[in-house]
mmCIF file of C-alpha atoms in Angstrom:
data_model
loop_
_atom_site.group_PDB
_atom_site.id
_atom_site.type_symbol
_atom_site.label_atom_id
_atom_site.label_comp_id
_atom_site.label_asym_id
_atom_site.label_seq_id
_atom_site.Cartn_x
_atom_site.Cartn_y
_atom_site.Cartn_z
ATOM 1 C CA MET A 1 5.850 -3.097 8.861
ATOM 2 C CA LYS A 2 5.742 -4.508 11.923
ATOM 3 C CA LEU A 3 4.432 -1.828 13.479
ATOM 4 C CA ALA A 4 2.200 -0.155 11.039
ATOM 5 C CA ASP A 5 0.764 -4.080 10.872
ATOM 6 C CA VAL A 6 0.576 -4.388 14.617
ATOM 7 C CA HIS A 7 -1.505 -0.664 14.401
ATOM 8 C CA PHE A 8 -3.810 -1.967 11.660
ATOM 9 C CA ARG A 9 -5.076 -5.306 13.272
ATOM 10 C CA GLU A 10 -5.840 -3.660 16.128
ATOM 11 C CA GLY A 11 -7.915 -1.471 14.354
ATOM 12 C CA ASN A 12 -5.800 1.461 15.077
ATOM 13 C CA TYR A 13 -5.596 3.112 11.466
ATOM 14 C CA LEU A 14 -4.561 6.460 12.393
ATOM 15 C CA ARG A 15 -1.846 5.219 13.803
ATOM 16 C CA ALA A 16 -1.341 1.815 10.895
ATOM 17 C CA LEU A 17 -1.675 4.747 8.785
ATOM 18 C CA SER A 18 1.079 7.088 10.424
ATOM 19 C CA CYS A 19 3.621 4.233 9.877
ATOM 20 C CA TYR A 20 2.807 2.868 6.430
ATOM 21 C CA LEU A 21 3.360 7.147 4.968
ATOM 22 C CA LYS A 22 6.563 6.760 7.103
ATOM 23 C CA LEU A 23 7.289 3.326 4.880
ATOM 24 C CA LEU A 24 6.287 5.217 1.141
ATOM 25 C CA SER A 25 9.138 7.679 2.054
ATOM 26 C CA PHE A 26 11.848 4.997 2.455
ATOM 27 C CA ASP A 27 10.470 2.823 -0.254
ATOM 28 C CA PRO A 28 7.931 4.339 -1.966
ATOM 29 C CA GLU A 29 6.987 1.578 -5.160
ATOM 30 C CA ASN A 30 6.306 -1.083 -2.138
ATOM 31 C CA ALA A 31 2.592 -1.987 -3.517
ATOM 32 C CA ARG A 32 1.804 -3.556 -0.614
ATOM 33 C CA THR A 33 2.112 -0.372 1.041
ATOM 34 C CA TRP A 34 -0.063 1.419 -1.535
ATOM 35 C CA ASN A 35 -2.609 -1.486 -0.913
ATOM 36 C CA LYS A 36 -2.425 -0.930 2.925
ATOM 37 C CA LEU A 37 -3.002 3.120 3.026
ATOM 38 C CA ALA A 38 -6.499 2.338 0.576
ATOM 39 C CA VAL A 39 -7.740 -0.620 2.976
ATOM 40 C CA ILE A 40 -7.219 2.515 6.045
ATOM 41 C CA PHE A 41 -9.138 4.983 3.259
ATOM 42 C CA ILE A 42 -12.084 1.998 3.217
ATOM 43 C CA LYS A 43 -12.357 1.223 6.497
ATOM 44 C CA LEU A 44 -12.303 5.402 7.014
ATOM 45 C CA GLU A 45 -14.570 6.147 4.717
ATOM 46 C CA GLU A 46 -12.243 8.020 2.775
ATOM 47 C CA HIS A 47 -13.355 6.053 -0.705
ATOM 48 C CA LYS A 48 -12.499 8.897 -3.373
ATOM 49 C CA SER A 49 -8.466 8.754 -1.371
ATOM 50 C CA ALA A 50 -9.263 5.067 -1.343
ATOM 51 C CA ILE A 51 -9.701 4.511 -5.370
ATOM 52 C CA GLU A 52 -6.147 7.093 -5.782
ATOM 53 C CA LEU A 53 -4.743 4.935 -3.240
ATOM 54 C CA SER A 54 -6.236 1.872 -4.809
ATOM 55 C CA ARG A 55 -5.030 2.828 -8.389
ATOM 56 C CA ILE A 56 -1.695 3.725 -7.446
ATOM 57 C CA ALA A 57 -0.527 -0.013 -5.766
ATOM 58 C CA HIS A 58 -2.218 -1.993 -8.822
ATOM 59 C CA ARG A 59 -0.119 0.231 -10.854
ATOM 60 C CA LEU A 60 2.619 -0.766 -9.082
ATOM 61 C CA ILE A 61 1.807 -4.337 -8.720
ATOM 62 C CA CYS A 62 1.662 -4.464 -12.735
ATOM 63 C CA LYS A 63 4.823 -2.939 -12.964
ATOM 64 C CA GLU A 64 6.408 -5.877 -10.930
ATOM 65 C CA MET A 65 4.252 -8.669 -12.505
ATOM 66 C CA ASN A 66 5.614 -7.177 -16.076
ATOM 67 C CA ASP A 67 9.147 -7.118 -14.967
ATOM 68 C CA ASP A 68 9.496 -10.823 -13.616
ATOM 69 C CA CYS A 69 8.220 -11.499 -16.791
ATOM 70 C CA LYS A 70 10.597 -10.384 -18.436
ATOM 71 C CA LEU A 71 13.361 -11.860 -16.006
ATOM 72 C CA GLY A 72 11.524 -14.874 -17.287
ATOM 73 C CA ILE A 73 12.654 -14.577 -21.224
ATOM 74 C CA ILE A 74 16.039 -13.194 -20.354
#
């Protein structure tokens, strides 16, 4: 994640994209990674893809929040 974040901060979006995609192969439910991909696609002016990636990130964040709430009930 750190290397991907470095590339992202430096504006090397294609390198960051490659790193984040690799991260998703190990952790496909990482909402932060999906969100970073959405931001990259916004920077690359690929807005349709950015919207889809944002939707995935949103769904995963909602799932995490729901799981956390269930833990509070137990």
